[in-house]
Short mmCIF file of C-alpha atoms in Angstrom, two decimals:
data_model
loop_
_atom_site.label_atom_id
_atom_site.label_comp_id
_atom_site.label_asym_id
_atom_site.label_seq_id
_atom_site.Cartn_x
_atom_site.Cartn_y
_atom_site.Cartn_z
CA ASN P 1 -79.84 40.98 -4.04
CA MET P 2 -77.51 40.05 -6.90
CA SER P 3 -77.77 43.54 -8.39
CA LYS P 4 -77.05 45.07 -4.97
CA ARG P 5 -73.93 42.93 -4.55
CA ASN P 6 -72.74 43.86 -8.04
CA HIS P 7 -73.34 47.55 -7.29
CA LEU P 8 -71.34 47.33 -4.03
CA LYS P 9 -68.52 45.50 -5.82
CA GLU P 10 -68.44 48.22 -8.49
CA ARG P 11 -68.31 50.95 -5.82
CA LEU P 12 -65.44 49.20 -4.02
CA ASN P 13 -63.55 48.84 -7.31
CA GLU P 14 -64.05 52.54 -8.03
CA LYS P 15 -62.61 53.43 -4.62
CA LEU P 16 -59.61 51.13 -5.10
CA GLU P 17 -58.95 52.51 -8.59
CA ALA P 18 -58.93 56.04 -7.14
CA ILE P 19 -55.88 55.08 -5.04
CA THR P 20 -52.74 54.71 -7.16
CA PHE P 21 -48.98 54.45 -6.50
CA LYS P 22 -48.94 58.25 -6.60
CA THR P 23 -51.49 58.56 -3.77
CA LEU P 24 -50.48 59.47 -0.21
CA ILE P 25 -52.99 58.20 2.35
CA VAL P 26 -53.16 59.93 5.72
CA GLY P 27 -54.94 58.29 8.64
CA VAL P 28 -55.92 60.66 11.46
CA ASP P 29 -57.23 59.75 14.90
CA ILE P 30 -59.27 62.72 16.12
CA ALA P 31 -59.50 63.86 19.75
CA LYS P 32 -60.45 67.06 21.56
CA HIS P 33 -56.93 68.43 22.07
CA ASN P 34 -54.36 66.33 20.19
CA GLN P 35 -54.51 64.25 17.01
CA TRP P 36 -52.22 61.54 15.64
CA ALA P 37 -51.53 61.17 11.91
CA ARG P 38 -49.88 58.26 10.06
CA PHE P 39 -48.84 58.27 6.40
CA VAL P 40 -48.99 55.24 4.06
CA ASP P 41 -48.97 54.46 0.34
CA CYS P 42 -51.35 52.26 -1.67
CA ARG P 43 -49.60 49.11 -0.39
CA GLY P 44 -50.00 50.13 3.26
CA ILE P 45 -46.27 50.84 3.68
CA GLU P 46 -45.66 53.68 6.11
CA HIS P 47 -43.85 56.82 4.94
CA ASN P 48 -42.22 59.18 7.42
CA LYS P 49 -42.82 59.03 11.16
CA ALA P 50 -46.12 59.50 12.98
CA LEU P 51 -47.15 63.09 13.68
CA LYS P 52 -48.89 64.38 16.79
CA PHE P 53 -50.57 67.73 16.20
CA GLU P 54 -52.86 70.03 18.16
CA ASN P 55 -56.51 70.67 17.40
CA ASN P 56 -55.98 74.30 16.36
CA ARG P 57 -54.82 76.27 13.33
CA ASN P 58 -51.13 75.83 14.17
CA GLY P 59 -51.65 72.09 14.41
CA PHE P 60 -53.63 72.00 11.16
CA ASN P 61 -50.87 73.94 9.39
CA ALA P 62 -48.27 71.56 10.86
CA ILE P 63 -49.86 68.44 9.34
CA LEU P 64 -50.43 70.27 6.06
CA ALA P 65 -46.73 71.15 5.93
CA ARG P 66 -45.82 67.50 6.65
CA ILE P 67 -48.16 66.30 3.86
CA TYR P 68 -46.56 68.70 1.34
CA GLU P 69 -43.08 67.66 2.50
CA ILE P 70 -43.79 63.93 2.01
CA CYS P 71 -45.44 64.56 -1.38
CA LYS P 72 -42.36 66.46 -2.56
CA GLN P 73 -39.85 63.89 -1.24
CA GLU P 74 -41.73 60.77 -2.37
CA ASP P 75 -43.28 62.21 -5.56
CA PHE P 76 -46.95 61.77 -4.54
CA ASN P 77 -49.40 63.85 -6.60
CA LYS P 78 -52.64 63.04 -4.76
CA VAL P 79 -53.60 63.04 -1.07
CA ILE P 80 -56.51 61.34 0.70
CA VAL P 81 -57.06 61.98 4.41
CA GLY P 82 -59.20 59.49 6.33
CA MET P 83 -60.72 59.86 9.80
CA GLU P 84 -63.58 58.54 11.94
CA PRO P 85 -66.75 60.67 12.19
CA THR P 86 -66.96 60.28 15.98
CA GLY P 87 -68.17 63.22 18.05
CA HIS P 88 -67.89 66.62 16.41
CA TYR P 89 -64.16 67.37 16.60
CA TRP P 90 -63.48 65.92 13.13
CA LYS P 91 -65.64 68.50 11.39
CA ALA P 92 -63.33 71.49 11.93
CA PHE P 93 -60.29 69.60 10.59
CA ALA P 94 -62.23 68.17 7.64
CA ASN P 95 -63.61 71.60 6.78
CA PHE P 96 -60.07 73.07 6.95
CA LEU P 97 -58.67 70.44 4.57
CA LEU P 98 -61.56 70.72 2.12
CA LYS P 99 -61.62 74.53 1.97
CA GLN P 100 -58.02 75.58 2.63
CA ALA P 101 -56.02 72.83 0.94
CA LYS P 102 -58.55 71.24 -1.45
CA ILE P 103 -57.52 67.82 -0.10
CA THR P 104 -59.87 64.84 -0.44
CA VAL P 105 -61.33 63.86 2.94
CA VAL P 106 -63.00 60.49 3.53
CA LEU P 107 -64.57 58.87 6.58
CA VAL P 108 -64.03 55.41 8.05
CA ASN P 109 -66.64 53.49 10.03
CA PRO P 110 -65.50 53.31 13.71
CA TYR P 111 -66.80 49.72 13.80
CA HIS P 112 -64.37 48.81 11.01
CA THR P 113 -61.48 50.44 12.88
CA LYS P 114 -62.29 48.48 16.01
CA ARG P 115 -62.33 45.19 14.10
CA ALA P 116 -59.35 45.89 11.84
CA LYS P 117 -56.84 47.09 14.43
CA GLU P 118 -56.66 43.61 16.00
CA LEU P 119 -55.42 42.19 12.68
CA ASP P 120 -52.19 44.22 12.82
CA ASP P 121 -50.77 42.91 16.10
CA ASN P 122 -53.38 40.42 17.40
CA SER P 123 -54.18 42.76 20.26
CA GLN P 124 -57.28 44.76 21.11
CA THR P 125 -55.14 47.40 22.86
CA LYS P 126 -56.37 50.87 21.95
CA SER P 127 -54.07 53.79 21.30
CA ASP P 128 -54.58 56.90 19.20
CA LYS P 129 -51.28 56.35 17.42
CA LYS P 130 -52.22 52.77 16.50
CA ASP P 131 -55.75 53.73 15.42
CA ALA P 132 -54.40 56.34 12.99
CA LEU P 133 -52.44 53.65 11.12
CA THR P 134 -55.45 51.31 11.09
CA ILE P 135 -57.60 54.11 9.61
CA ALA P 136 -54.99 54.79 6.90
CA ARG P 137 -54.86 51.11 5.90
CA LEU P 138 -58.67 50.87 5.80
CA VAL P 139 -58.71 53.80 3.37
CA LYS P 140 -56.02 52.03 1.33
CA ASP P 141 -58.37 49.00 1.05
CA GLY P 142 -61.29 51.17 -0.11
CA ARG P 143 -63.13 50.80 3.23
CA TYR P 144 -64.30 54.38 3.42
CA PHE P 145 -67.15 56.66 2.41
CA GLU P 146 -67.15 60.21 1.09
CA THR P 147 -67.43 63.22 3.38
CA TYR P 148 -70.55 65.37 3.23
CA LEU P 149 -70.33 68.77 4.93
CA PRO P 150 -73.16 70.93 3.55
CA HIS P 151 -72.47 74.67 3.26
CA ASP P 152 -75.89 75.72 1.99
CA VAL P 153 -79.50 75.61 3.18
CA TYR P 154 -79.05 71.93 4.09
CA ALA P 155 -76.40 72.93 6.62
CA GLU P 156 -78.99 75.22 8.21
CA LEU P 157 -81.58 72.42 8.23
CA ARG P 158 -79.09 70.01 9.79
CA GLY P 159 -78.24 72.52 12.53
CA LEU P 160 -81.91 73.18 13.27
CA THR P 161 -82.66 69.47 13.26
CA THR P 162 -79.87 68.73 15.73
CA THR P 163 -81.14 71.51 18.00
CA ARG P 164 -84.67 70.12 17.84
CA TYR P 165 -83.49 66.65 18.88
CA SER P 166 -81.69 68.03 21.93
CA MET P 167 -84.64 70.23 22.90
CA ASN P 168 -87.12 67.36 22.60
CA LYS P 169 -84.79 65.21 24.70
CA ARG P 170 -84.74 67.90 27.40
CA LYS P 171 -88.53 68.30 27.21
CA LYS P 172 -89.01 64.57 27.70
CA SER P 173 -86.59 64.62 30.63
CA ILE P 174 -88.55 67.42 32.34
CA ILE P 175 -91.85 65.58 31.88
CA ASN P 176 -90.33 62.38 33.28
CA THR P 177 -89.02 64.27 36.34
CA ILE P 178 -92.43 65.84 37.06
CA THR P 179 -94.07 62.43 36.59
CA ALA P 180 -91.64 60.92 39.11
CA VAL P 181 -92.63 63.55 41.71
CA LEU P 182 -96.34 62.90 41.05
CA ASP P 183 -95.79 59.15 41.35
CA GLU P 184 -94.36 59.76 44.80
CA TYR P 185 -96.84 62.35 46.12
CA PHE P 186 -100.05 61.96 44.07
CA PRO P 187 -100.00 58.96 41.67
CA GLU P 188 -103.78 59.25 41.23
CA PHE P 189 -103.47 62.61 39.40
CA GLU P 190 -103.13 60.82 36.04
CA THR P 191 -106.35 58.85 36.65
CA VAL P 192 -108.23 62.18 36.63
CA PHE P 193 -106.24 63.85 33.85
CA LYS P 194 -105.10 61.19 31.36
CA GLN P 195 -102.70 63.58 29.60
CA PRO P 196 -101.66 66.01 32.34
CA PHE P 197 -99.12 67.90 30.22
CA LYS P 198 -101.44 68.70 27.32
CA GLY P 199 -104.55 70.26 28.86
CA LYS P 200 -104.69 73.87 30.10
CA ALA P 201 -106.69 72.91 33.20
CA SER P 202 -104.34 70.12 34.27
CA MET P 203 -101.24 72.27 33.67
CA HIS P 204 -102.68 75.07 35.82
CA LEU P 205 -103.61 72.69 38.62
CA LEU P 206 -100.12 71.20 38.56
CA LYS P 207 -98.79 74.69 39.33
CA VAL P 208 -101.30 75.48 42.07
CA CYS P 209 -102.22 72.21 43.74
CA PRO P 210 -100.32 69.18 42.40
CA ILE P 211 -100.46 67.34 45.75
CA PRO P 212 -103.44 66.10 47.88
CA LYS P 213 -102.63 68.47 50.78
CA PHE P 214 -103.23 71.58 48.67
CA ILE P 215 -106.24 70.10 46.84
CA LEU P 216 -108.01 69.30 50.10
CA GLU P 217 -107.24 72.80 51.44
CA LEU P 218 -108.95 74.31 48.37
CA GLY P 219 -111.94 71.95 48.41
CA GLU P 220 -114.16 71.24 45.41
CA ASP P 221 -115.25 74.86 44.93
CA GLY P 222 -111.68 76.13 45.23
CA VAL P 223 -110.41 73.59 42.66
CA LEU P 224 -113.26 74.56 40.33
CA ASP P 225 -112.31 78.25 40.63
CA GLU P 226 -108.73 77.37 39.66
CA ILE P 227 -109.93 75.36 36.65
CA LYS P 228 -111.99 78.35 35.49
CA LYS P 229 -108.88 80.53 35.59
CA ALA P 230 -107.31 78.27 32.95
CA VAL P 231 -110.38 77.24 30.94
CA LYS P 232 -113.06 79.81 30.13
CA LYS P 233 -115.74 77.21 29.39
CA THR P 234 -118.31 76.65 32.14
CA VAL P 235 -117.25 73.08 32.73
CA GLY P 236 -115.04 71.48 35.33
CA ARG P 237 -117.31 70.61 38.27
CA LYS P 238 -117.00 66.89 37.50
CA LYS P 239 -113.21 67.06 37.19
CA ALA P 240 -112.95 69.08 40.41
CA ALA P 241 -115.01 66.47 42.27
CA GLN P 242 -112.94 63.62 40.83
CA LEU P 243 -109.69 65.33 41.84
CA VAL P 244 -110.86 65.91 45.42
CA GLU P 245 -112.02 62.29 45.76
CA ALA P 246 -108.70 61.07 44.38
CA ALA P 247 -106.85 63.32 46.86
CA LYS P 248 -108.82 61.89 49.79
CA ASP P 249 -107.90 58.30 48.84
CA SER P 250 -104.36 59.00 47.66
CA ILE P 251 -101.56 56.64 48.67
CA GLY P 252 -98.94 59.36 48.10
CA VAL P 253 -96.46 60.30 50.81
CA ASP P 254 -97.37 63.15 53.17
CA TYR P 255 -94.06 64.87 53.88
CA GLY P 256 -92.08 67.58 52.12
CA GLU P 257 -95.17 68.77 50.23
CA TYR P 258 -94.08 72.41 49.90
CA ALA P 259 -90.70 71.44 48.48
CA ALA P 260 -92.36 69.03 46.06
CA ARG P 261 -94.79 71.69 44.84
CA PHE P 262 -91.94 74.18 44.42
CA LYS P 263 -89.97 71.62 42.40
CA ILE P 264 -92.96 70.95 40.12
CA GLN P 265 -93.57 74.68 39.64
CA GLN P 266 -89.95 75.29 38.61
CA LEU P 267 -90.00 72.36 36.21
CA LEU P 268 -93.28 73.56 34.67
CA GLU P 269 -91.76 76.97 34.01
CA GLU P 270 -88.89 75.25 32.22
CA LEU P 271 -91.34 73.06 30.31
CA GLU P 272 -93.34 76.08 29.10
CA LEU P 273 -90.14 77.84 28.03
CA ILE P 274 -88.83 74.88 26.02
CA THR P 275 -92.28 74.31 24.48
CA ASN P 276 -92.31 77.92 23.24
CA GLN P 277 -88.73 77.56 22.00
CA LEU P 278 -89.70 74.42 20.08
CA GLU P 279 -92.57 76.27 18.40
CA ALA P 280 -90.20 79.05 17.33
CA LEU P 281 -87.63 76.50 16.14
CA GLU P 282 -90.18 74.58 14.07
CA ALA P 283 -91.37 77.83 12.49
CA GLU P 284 -87.73 78.54 11.54
CA MET P 285 -87.43 75.01 10.09
CA ALA P 286 -90.53 75.62 7.96
CA GLU P 287 -89.08 78.88 6.61
CA THR P 288 -85.71 77.26 5.90
CA LEU P 289 -87.39 74.33 4.13
CA LYS P 290 -88.95 76.76 1.64
CA LYS P 291 -85.44 77.79 0.53
CA THR P 292 -84.63 74.30 -0.78
CA GLU P 293 -85.22 73.48 -4.44
CA VAL P 294 -87.35 70.44 -3.66
CA SER P 295 -89.72 71.35 -0.80
CA GLU P 296 -92.79 72.12 -2.93
CA TYR P 297 -92.52 68.76 -4.73
CA LEU P 298 -91.98 66.72 -1.58
CA LEU P 299 -94.74 68.49 0.37
CA SER P 300 -97.15 67.45 -2.40
CA ILE P 301 -96.92 63.87 -1.04
CA THR P 302 -100.28 63.29 0.62
CA GLY P 303 -99.81 63.31 4.40
CA MET P 304 -96.24 64.69 4.43
CA GLY P 305 -95.71 67.20 7.25
CA VAL P 306 -93.55 70.33 7.06
CA VAL P 307 -91.50 69.74 10.22
CA SER P 308 -91.12 66.02 9.49
CA LEU P 309 -89.82 66.75 5.99
CA ALA P 310 -87.48 69.47 7.26
CA THR P 311 -86.08 67.03 9.84
CA CYS P 312 -85.69 64.29 7.22
CA LEU P 313 -83.80 66.60 4.84
CA GLY P 314 -81.71 67.85 7.76
CA GLU P 315 -80.54 64.27 8.24
CA LEU P 316 -80.28 63.35 4.55
CA GLY P 317 -78.84 66.54 3.17
CA ASP P 318 -79.45 67.46 -0.45
CA PRO P 319 -81.41 64.59 -2.10
CA LEU P 320 -79.86 65.55 -5.45
CA ARG P 321 -76.40 64.40 -4.29
CA PHE P 322 -77.47 60.73 -4.28
CA GLU P 323 -77.16 58.50 -7.34
CA ASN P 324 -80.15 56.34 -6.36
CA ALA P 325 -82.63 55.73 -3.53
CA ARG P 326 -80.62 52.67 -2.44
CA GLN P 327 -77.82 54.98 -1.26
CA MET P 328 -80.35 56.79 0.92
CA SER P 329 -81.52 53.46 2.41
CA ARG P 330 -77.94 52.47 3.22
CA MET P 331 -77.36 55.83 4.86
CA ALA P 332 -80.34 55.14 7.11
CA GLY P 333 -79.15 51.58 7.82
CA TYR P 334 -82.08 49.93 6.03
CA ASN P 335 -79.95 47.57 3.93
CA LEU P 336 -80.86 43.93 4.64
CA ILE P 337 -78.36 41.51 6.14
CA GLU P 338 -78.67 37.74 6.38
CA ASP P 339 -77.48 35.78 9.40
CA SER P 340 -76.73 32.27 8.17
CA SER P 341 -73.94 29.76 8.63
CA GLY P 342 -74.06 26.11 7.55
CA LYS P 343 -77.53 24.82 8.34
CA ASN P 344 -78.37 27.69 10.67
CA LYS P 345 -80.50 30.40 9.12
CA SER P 346 -82.17 33.07 11.21
CA GLY P 347 -83.61 35.13 8.36
CA THR P 348 -82.82 38.71 7.43
CA CYS P 349 -82.95 42.00 9.27
CA ILE P 350 -81.91 45.59 8.64
CA SER P 351 -78.27 46.40 9.39
CA LYS P 352 -78.95 49.59 11.44
CA ARG P 353 -75.46 50.72 10.36
CA GLY P 354 -76.61 54.21 9.52
CA ARG P 355 -78.08 57.41 10.91
CA LYS P 356 -80.32 56.49 13.83
CA ASN P 357 -82.13 59.84 13.81
CA LEU P 358 -82.91 59.42 10.10
CA ARG P 359 -84.56 56.07 10.80
CA SER P 360 -86.47 57.67 13.67
CA VAL P 361 -87.97 60.48 11.58
CA LEU P 362 -88.74 58.08 8.70
CA TYR P 363 -90.62 55.87 11.15
CA GLN P 364 -92.72 58.86 12.29
CA ILE P 365 -93.35 59.90 8.67
CA SER P 366 -94.36 56.34 7.76
CA LEU P 367 -96.87 56.14 10.62
CA THR P 368 -98.46 59.39 9.45
CA LEU P 369 -98.53 58.40 5.78
CA VAL P 370 -100.01 54.97 6.52
CA ALA P 371 -102.85 56.79 8.28
CA ASN P 372 -103.34 59.57 5.71
CA ASN P 373 -101.98 58.40 2.36
CA LYS P 374 -104.28 56.01 0.46
CA GLU P 375 -101.56 54.43 -1.68
CA LEU P 376 -99.09 53.76 1.14
CA ARG P 377 -101.87 52.50 3.42
CA GLN P 378 -102.84 50.03 0.70
CA LEU P 379 -99.22 48.84 0.42
CA TYR P 380 -98.88 48.60 4.21
CA ASN P 381 -102.01 46.45 4.54
CA TYR P 382 -100.91 44.23 1.65
CA LEU P 383 -97.47 43.64 3.19
CA LYS P 384 -99.03 42.54 6.48
CA THR P 385 -101.67 40.24 4.98
CA ARG P 386 -100.10 38.74 1.84
CA GLU P 387 -100.09 34.94 1.67
CA ASN P 388 -96.39 34.56 0.95
CA ASN P 389 -94.14 35.92 3.73
CA PRO P 390 -96.53 38.35 5.48
CA LEU P 391 -94.64 41.02 7.42
CA LYS P 392 -95.03 42.17 10.99
CA LYS P 393 -96.03 45.77 11.70
CA MET P 394 -92.47 47.05 12.20
CA GLN P 395 -91.16 45.18 9.16
CA ALA P 396 -93.92 46.64 7.00
CA LEU P 397 -93.12 50.15 8.29
CA VAL P 398 -89.48 49.65 7.25
CA VAL P 399 -90.67 48.89 3.71
CA ILE P 400 -92.87 52.01 3.81
CA SER P 401 -89.88 54.06 5.04
CA LYS P 402 -87.79 52.83 2.12
CA LYS P 403 -90.68 53.72 -0.21
CA VAL P 404 -90.71 57.22 1.29
CA LEU P 405 -87.00 57.56 0.47
CA THR P 406 -87.71 56.40 -3.08
CA LEU P 407 -90.43 59.07 -3.40
CA ILE P 408 -88.08 61.74 -2.03
CA PHE P 409 -85.36 60.72 -4.48
CA THR P 410 -87.63 60.45 -7.53
CA LEU P 411 -89.64 63.65 -7.00
CA SER P 412 -86.46 65.62 -6.23
CA LYS P 413 -84.61 64.38 -9.32
CA LYS P 414 -87.55 64.86 -11.66
CA LYS P 415 -88.78 68.04 -9.95
CA ALA P 416 -92.25 66.51 -10.17
CA TYR P 417 -95.32 66.68 -7.97
CA TYR P 418 -96.79 63.63 -6.27
CA GLU P 419 -99.18 61.67 -8.51
CA PRO P 420 -100.99 58.72 -6.88
CA GLU P 421 -101.21 56.69 -10.09
CA LEU P 422 -97.40 56.77 -10.49
CA VAL P 423 -96.50 55.62 -6.97
CA PHE P 424 -96.33 51.93 -7.92
CA GLY P 425 -94.91 50.16 -10.93
CA SER P 426 -96.93 47.64 -12.94
CA TYR P 427 -95.65 44.63 -10.95
CA ARG P 428 -96.57 46.11 -7.56
CA LYS P 429 -99.92 47.25 -8.93
CA SER P 430 -100.70 43.71 -10.06
CA GLN P 431 -99.84 42.41 -6.58
CA LEU P 432 -102.12 44.95 -4.89
CA GLN P 433 -104.97 44.31 -7.31
CA ALA P 434 -104.71 40.53 -6.84
CA ALA P 435 -104.83 41.00 -3.08
#
């Protein structure tokens, strides 16, 4: 913990040293149509009046002209532009500044802006013009982090990863909607087919006869014939009988059955389409992953999946841009925070001030590795059963996730393949052996 605090102090000092009396700091509050910009020096003193500019090339050129004008008048030789990474509107402006004007762009945590703006006038009133000044003064105090806008294969991975998240969200929504209709008309369907959206037979029956009315019209033989259309094996008599019995005793409502079946059929068509699209997307992710410099080394980790790794790198970006694995952990929001005041101590927890989707994919990777990777399974079991401060399941998985980040960082930097005997240092090995 002491070394972490020292490292953070050093990083803050580096940021503060980068801002001199010759530095113009520009705070920008981003919106869809119009932005506000405020201009301050290293002491937080405002230079020139606030500028409102449009979110288009004319607006971008207008603020650039104002920046050059202030630099010439006030003799600034360096410019730092700060903004919040909220939504997606900031990306176009940041990309313009980085590529067209070669101006340093940094990002400010929206949480910091919310807290800091009340210090200026003791009011929580929100305005874009006020927020722009707050952002500028946060940058002046070193409360910012560097911008990362990948323009290589990692940009492709990030785009594919974002698309996959939205498609999976839509797929889950469709399944939930179908389930809601079944709960109303035939809640017993899931007692016959435990996973109705995974089996060929159950998916076919959902299209043809998802409701008791249509099942009873078909009868046991008719249901069996439908099952055989989907599954070539000569089985299904038992399932057909179970489904008919469930239909006879169903508590589902008995009105609007045709409309309900039509709704389910339309949703199933959409579900099949998005399932096929996901397969194509994941194949594209696998091909894109091959173009990175590090994929072959990271895929050598026992239990690491192609799509999971592609998603992880889509969130992380190029692993080679990090100085250490701790930076990766902070990006995910895995840094520990302590909640204590006076005699009250409630222990530590992770900050969660990082990329939520990165934590999500690391959790999935950790579950898989704990099941399939001997070394990480050994560590996981030790963490849960050690005498001193045993961890709960979720806590242990956080430690495994941080270990995964360490492996990604180390193997990428060294361009080395996974070797089980090198996973743990001597101290951790002694702990595991003692246990």
